[in-house]
Short mmCIF file of C-alpha atoms in Angstrom, two decimals:
data_model
loop_
_atom_site.label_atom_id
_atom_site.label_comp_id
_atom_site.label_asym_id
_atom_site.label_seq_id
_atom_site.Cartn_x
_atom_site.Cartn_y
_atom_site.Cartn_z
CA UNK A 1 205.11 404.91 160.10
CA UNK A 2 203.30 402.88 162.76
CA UNK A 3 204.85 399.79 164.27
CA UNK A 4 203.73 396.50 162.74
CA UNK A 5 204.04 392.97 164.08
CA UNK A 6 204.56 390.59 161.19
CA UNK A 7 204.36 386.80 161.13
CA UNK A 8 206.57 384.66 158.92
CA UNK A 9 207.50 381.00 158.92
CA UNK A 10 210.85 379.77 160.14
CA UNK A 11 213.32 378.91 157.34
CA UNK A 12 211.82 375.97 155.48
CA UNK A 13 215.26 374.34 155.34
CA UNK A 14 215.18 374.04 159.15
CA UNK A 15 212.09 371.80 159.01
CA UNK A 16 213.04 369.83 155.87
CA UNK A 17 210.30 371.24 153.67
CA UNK A 18 210.51 372.62 150.15
CA UNK A 19 207.18 374.44 150.32
CA UNK A 20 206.63 377.41 152.62
CA UNK A 21 202.96 376.36 152.68
CA UNK A 22 203.99 373.10 154.39
CA UNK A 23 206.10 374.91 157.02
CA UNK A 24 203.97 375.18 160.17
CA UNK A 25 206.42 376.81 162.62
CA UNK A 26 206.81 380.57 162.95
CA UNK A 27 209.42 380.98 165.69
CA UNK A 28 211.12 379.65 168.81
CA UNK A 29 212.96 380.67 171.95
CA UNK A 30 214.96 378.86 174.60
CA UNK A 31 213.32 378.87 178.02
CA UNK A 32 215.84 376.79 180.01
CA UNK A 33 218.49 374.08 179.67
CA UNK A 34 217.20 371.81 176.88
CA UNK A 35 213.82 373.53 177.09
CA UNK A 36 212.20 375.56 174.32
CA UNK A 37 208.93 377.16 173.34
CA UNK A 38 208.05 377.05 169.66
CA UNK A 39 205.26 378.86 167.86
CA UNK A 40 203.23 377.82 164.85
CA UNK A 41 200.33 378.59 162.61
CA UNK A 42 197.90 376.08 161.12
CA UNK A 43 195.91 376.80 157.94
CA UNK A 44 192.12 376.69 157.96
CA UNK A 45 192.13 374.56 154.82
CA UNK A 46 194.63 371.90 153.80
CA UNK A 47 194.60 368.92 151.45
CA UNK A 48 195.42 366.47 154.24
CA UNK A 49 195.58 368.14 157.62
CA UNK A 50 192.10 369.68 157.85
CA UNK A 51 188.94 367.56 157.78
CA UNK A 52 187.08 367.44 154.45
CA UNK A 53 184.32 369.70 155.81
CA UNK A 54 186.99 372.14 157.14
CA UNK A 55 185.64 371.89 160.69
CA UNK A 56 188.58 370.24 162.46
CA UNK A 57 192.35 369.89 162.39
CA UNK A 58 193.51 366.33 161.76
CA UNK A 59 195.70 364.68 164.40
CA UNK A 60 198.45 364.08 161.85
CA UNK A 61 198.84 367.86 161.60
CA UNK A 62 199.95 367.69 165.23
CA UNK A 63 202.39 364.91 164.34
CA UNK A 64 203.87 366.85 161.43
CA UNK A 65 204.18 370.06 163.47
CA UNK A 66 205.94 368.26 166.31
CA UNK A 67 208.21 366.50 163.79
CA UNK A 68 209.19 369.91 162.47
CA UNK A 69 210.07 371.01 166.02
CA UNK A 70 212.75 368.33 166.26
CA UNK A 71 214.32 369.22 162.92
CA UNK A 72 214.37 372.92 163.73
CA UNK A 73 215.90 372.48 167.19
CA UNK A 74 218.50 370.03 165.90
CA UNK A 75 219.69 372.57 163.34
CA UNK A 76 219.23 375.80 165.29
CA UNK A 77 220.20 374.69 168.81
CA UNK A 78 222.11 371.37 168.60
CA UNK A 79 224.59 372.06 165.79
CA UNK A 80 223.18 369.66 163.20
CA UNK A 81 224.41 370.89 159.79
CA UNK A 82 221.71 371.62 157.23
CA UNK A 83 223.05 368.94 154.88
CA UNK A 84 222.70 366.16 157.47
CA UNK A 85 220.06 363.46 156.95
CA UNK A 86 217.50 362.66 159.62
CA UNK A 87 215.92 359.39 160.69
CA UNK A 88 212.64 359.31 162.60
CA UNK A 89 212.83 356.44 165.07
CA UNK A 90 209.77 356.78 167.28
CA UNK A 91 206.68 358.98 167.33
CA UNK A 92 204.04 358.80 170.03
CA UNK A 93 201.27 361.36 170.37
CA UNK A 94 197.85 361.83 171.88
CA UNK A 95 195.43 364.52 170.75
CA UNK A 96 192.25 365.90 172.23
CA UNK A 97 189.93 366.29 169.22
CA UNK A 98 187.45 368.42 171.17
CA UNK A 99 190.09 371.18 171.15
CA UNK A 100 191.03 370.85 167.49
CA UNK A 101 188.15 372.73 165.87
CA UNK A 102 188.98 375.10 163.03
CA UNK A 103 188.08 378.65 164.03
CA UNK A 104 187.50 381.95 162.27
CA UNK A 105 191.26 382.57 161.94
CA UNK A 106 194.24 380.18 161.58
CA UNK A 107 195.11 378.45 164.86
CA UNK A 108 198.41 379.49 166.42
CA UNK A 109 199.69 376.62 168.56
CA UNK A 110 202.36 377.02 171.23
CA UNK A 111 204.63 374.01 171.67
CA UNK A 112 206.63 373.54 174.87
CA UNK A 113 209.50 371.16 174.14
CA UNK A 114 211.88 369.43 176.54
CA UNK A 115 214.83 367.69 174.90
CA UNK A 116 216.04 364.51 176.61
CA UNK A 117 218.54 361.72 175.95
CA UNK A 118 220.94 363.74 173.83
CA UNK A 119 223.50 361.39 172.27
CA UNK A 120 226.86 362.70 171.15
CA UNK A 121 229.76 361.48 169.06
CA UNK A 122 233.10 363.26 169.34
CA UNK A 123 231.35 365.92 171.39
CA UNK A 124 228.67 366.72 168.80
CA UNK A 125 225.00 365.80 169.18
CA UNK A 126 223.86 363.08 166.77
CA UNK A 127 220.45 362.17 168.24
CA UNK A 128 217.90 363.17 170.83
CA UNK A 129 214.40 362.54 172.05
CA UNK A 130 211.94 365.22 173.07
CA UNK A 131 208.62 365.65 174.83
CA UNK A 132 206.14 368.23 173.62
CA UNK A 133 202.97 369.78 175.01
CA UNK A 134 200.85 371.54 172.38
CA UNK A 135 198.49 374.32 173.42
CA UNK A 136 196.06 376.57 171.60
CA UNK A 137 194.61 379.50 173.48
CA UNK A 138 195.70 378.02 176.79
CA UNK A 139 194.04 374.62 176.16
CA UNK A 140 196.30 371.59 175.95
CA UNK A 141 195.39 369.99 172.63
CA UNK A 142 198.08 367.30 172.39
CA UNK A 143 201.18 365.73 173.91
CA UNK A 144 203.93 363.95 172.01
CA UNK A 145 207.22 362.10 172.36
CA UNK A 146 209.63 361.73 169.44
CA UNK A 147 213.10 360.28 168.93
CA UNK A 148 215.28 361.24 165.97
CA UNK A 149 218.89 360.89 164.85
CA UNK A 150 220.94 362.50 162.11
CA UNK A 151 224.08 361.74 160.17
CA UNK A 152 226.22 363.29 157.47
CA UNK A 153 225.15 362.90 153.87
CA UNK A 154 228.24 360.83 153.04
CA UNK A 155 227.53 358.34 155.84
CA UNK A 156 223.86 358.30 154.90
CA UNK A 157 224.70 357.49 151.29
CA UNK A 158 226.85 354.57 152.40
CA UNK A 159 224.01 353.32 154.59
CA UNK A 160 221.62 353.61 151.65
CA UNK A 161 223.89 351.63 149.33
CA UNK A 162 223.83 354.24 146.60
CA UNK A 163 220.05 354.60 146.51
CA UNK A 164 219.01 358.12 145.52
CA UNK A 165 215.75 359.76 144.39
CA UNK A 166 217.22 359.81 140.88
CA UNK A 167 217.90 356.10 140.58
CA UNK A 168 214.98 354.61 142.55
CA UNK A 169 211.43 354.57 141.22
CA UNK A 170 208.25 353.75 143.09
CA UNK A 171 206.04 350.85 142.02
CA UNK A 172 202.96 351.51 139.87
CA UNK A 173 199.98 352.56 141.97
CA UNK A 174 197.46 349.77 142.58
CA UNK A 175 193.75 350.71 142.67
CA UNK A 176 192.90 352.44 145.94
CA UNK A 177 190.09 352.10 148.43
CA UNK A 178 187.17 354.53 148.05
CA UNK A 179 188.27 357.89 149.45
CA UNK A 180 185.24 358.20 151.71
CA UNK A 181 186.08 354.85 153.34
CA UNK A 182 189.36 356.25 154.67
CA UNK A 183 188.10 359.73 155.53
CA UNK A 184 189.53 361.49 152.50
CA UNK A 185 187.97 363.58 149.72
CA UNK A 186 190.43 363.04 146.89
CA UNK A 187 191.31 359.58 145.48
CA UNK A 188 194.89 360.86 145.16
CA UNK A 189 195.11 361.02 148.97
CA UNK A 190 194.21 357.34 149.45
CA UNK A 191 197.31 355.40 150.50
CA UNK A 192 195.77 351.93 150.88
CA UNK A 193 195.05 349.65 147.93
CA UNK A 194 191.97 347.50 147.50
CA UNK A 195 192.63 344.51 149.79
CA UNK A 196 193.13 340.99 148.54
CA UNK A 197 192.04 339.78 151.97
CA UNK A 198 190.57 341.51 155.05
CA UNK A 199 192.89 343.62 157.19
CA UNK A 200 195.80 343.57 154.75
CA UNK A 201 196.47 346.34 152.25
CA UNK A 202 199.31 347.23 149.92
CA UNK A 203 200.66 350.73 150.51
CA UNK A 204 200.09 353.12 147.62
CA UNK A 205 203.21 355.27 147.18
CA UNK A 206 202.71 358.30 144.94
CA UNK A 207 206.03 360.16 144.74
CA UNK A 208 204.21 363.06 143.03
CA UNK A 209 202.06 363.69 146.11
CA UNK A 210 202.68 367.32 147.14
CA UNK A 211 202.52 366.70 150.90
CA UNK A 212 204.08 363.29 151.52
CA UNK A 213 206.73 363.98 148.88
CA UNK A 214 207.14 367.71 149.35
CA UNK A 215 210.63 367.09 147.94
CA UNK A 216 212.25 364.02 146.31
CA UNK A 217 213.14 361.17 148.69
CA UNK A 218 214.95 357.86 148.31
CA UNK A 219 212.60 356.04 150.73
CA UNK A 220 209.00 356.09 151.96
CA UNK A 221 208.60 358.86 154.56
CA UNK A 222 207.39 358.16 158.06
CA UNK A 223 204.42 360.51 157.71
CA UNK A 224 203.11 358.42 154.81
CA UNK A 225 203.33 355.30 156.97
CA UNK A 226 201.45 357.13 159.73
CA UNK A 227 198.76 358.10 157.26
CA UNK A 228 198.47 354.44 156.28
CA UNK A 229 197.89 353.60 159.95
CA UNK A 230 195.28 356.34 160.18
CA UNK A 231 193.46 355.10 157.08
CA UNK A 232 193.58 351.47 158.19
CA UNK A 233 192.07 352.51 161.51
CA UNK A 234 189.28 354.29 159.65
CA UNK A 235 188.56 351.16 157.61
CA UNK A 236 188.29 349.14 160.81
CA UNK A 237 186.15 351.76 162.55
CA UNK A 238 182.48 351.52 163.25
CA UNK A 239 182.61 355.24 164.02
CA UNK A 240 184.61 357.28 161.45
CA UNK A 241 185.62 359.91 164.00
CA UNK A 242 188.99 361.62 164.04
CA UNK A 243 192.06 359.78 165.24
CA UNK A 244 193.32 360.51 168.71
CA UNK A 245 196.38 358.51 169.80
CA UNK A 246 199.20 356.84 167.87
CA UNK A 247 202.44 355.16 168.93
CA UNK A 248 204.69 354.36 165.97
CA UNK A 249 208.13 352.79 165.87
CA UNK A 250 210.18 352.91 162.67
CA UNK A 251 212.54 349.95 162.42
CA UNK A 252 214.22 350.39 159.03
CA UNK A 253 213.91 352.28 155.76
CA UNK A 254 210.84 351.41 153.70
CA UNK A 255 212.04 351.18 150.11
CA UNK A 256 210.19 352.80 147.22
CA UNK A 257 210.71 349.97 144.74
CA UNK A 258 209.32 347.09 146.81
CA UNK A 259 205.74 346.57 148.00
CA UNK A 260 204.87 347.44 151.60
CA UNK A 261 201.98 345.57 153.19
CA UNK A 262 199.97 347.06 156.03
CA UNK A 263 198.40 344.48 158.31
CA UNK A 264 195.91 345.15 161.12
CA UNK A 265 195.26 343.06 164.21
CA UNK A 266 193.64 343.76 167.54
CA UNK A 267 196.30 344.68 170.07
CA UNK A 268 196.35 344.97 173.84
CA UNK A 269 193.12 346.18 175.38
CA UNK A 270 191.22 348.24 172.84
CA UNK A 271 194.23 349.16 170.68
CA UNK A 272 194.45 348.41 167.00
CA UNK A 273 197.92 347.14 166.08
CA UNK A 274 199.24 347.93 162.61
CA UNK A 275 202.40 346.49 161.12
CA UNK A 276 204.12 347.51 157.91
CA UNK A 277 206.11 344.72 156.25
CA UNK A 278 208.41 344.69 153.26
CA UNK A 279 209.45 341.20 152.28
CA UNK A 280 210.42 339.41 155.48
CA UNK A 281 211.21 342.64 157.33
CA UNK A 282 209.03 344.73 159.62
CA UNK A 283 209.59 348.36 158.67
CA UNK A 284 207.23 349.96 161.17
CA UNK A 285 204.67 349.24 163.84
CA UNK A 286 201.89 351.49 165.06
CA UNK A 287 199.35 351.12 167.85
CA UNK A 288 196.20 353.19 167.39
CA UNK A 289 194.07 353.83 170.45
CA UNK A 290 190.43 352.79 170.18
CA UNK A 291 189.43 356.45 170.56
CA UNK A 292 191.21 357.08 167.29
CA UNK A 293 188.91 354.75 165.44
#
């Protein structure tokens, strides 16, 4: 029998995914103190993460892949138990769309990760930040910086005041923007409602969505908020090109059973500034570089 080299995904539990199809990492190795190289594979077609004409990978695929890196390393290298709950605190990334074309075979990115600012309690890591360089075929296609923390399920439940996926329901979906206006094909992938006034949209939260809610959650996930920023940037764009650079900060949990409003203003320089508000609270902020619009 001849030798075969086989490719499989990492355990889906390590990246907090229920579906193997949404698991984009295939392996990892340590290369130095707090330094790692991770390997992935990106599909040539995907409901969200590949452009509607299947010509290009979407920047949020980079964000999701880098997010998975942090979860995997926390569990596999920094002793985070599998039942611990994670909080995404900050996500900043820049992509180079000219290097994100879909080719004749699935892309296999290499991700070089340096973990920094490890925080410990009683000697065990409870949080870290990490910097990532993403390459495909030797070309640097993106860089990213993320900060995450994790806590035991019992502590998390106390923080959440008893809220669980079983006892919290999302609001009814308001009518969405036209899918083509936000760079999507399917109306089900539109996360912004028809606006009551310019530059302010209610977030549409569909807990049956197979990507954003790959598994039941008791809050709105950060990747859905990022998609809202991406879609708002598309609405504001004169040129509907792919997004390039995002810097998001997540301030508190966005609850499923209360409306979230996404508001857009011009930020510093050429940035578009997006803010997600729930009641009187700011739940997240995201600056989108002009090149992303």
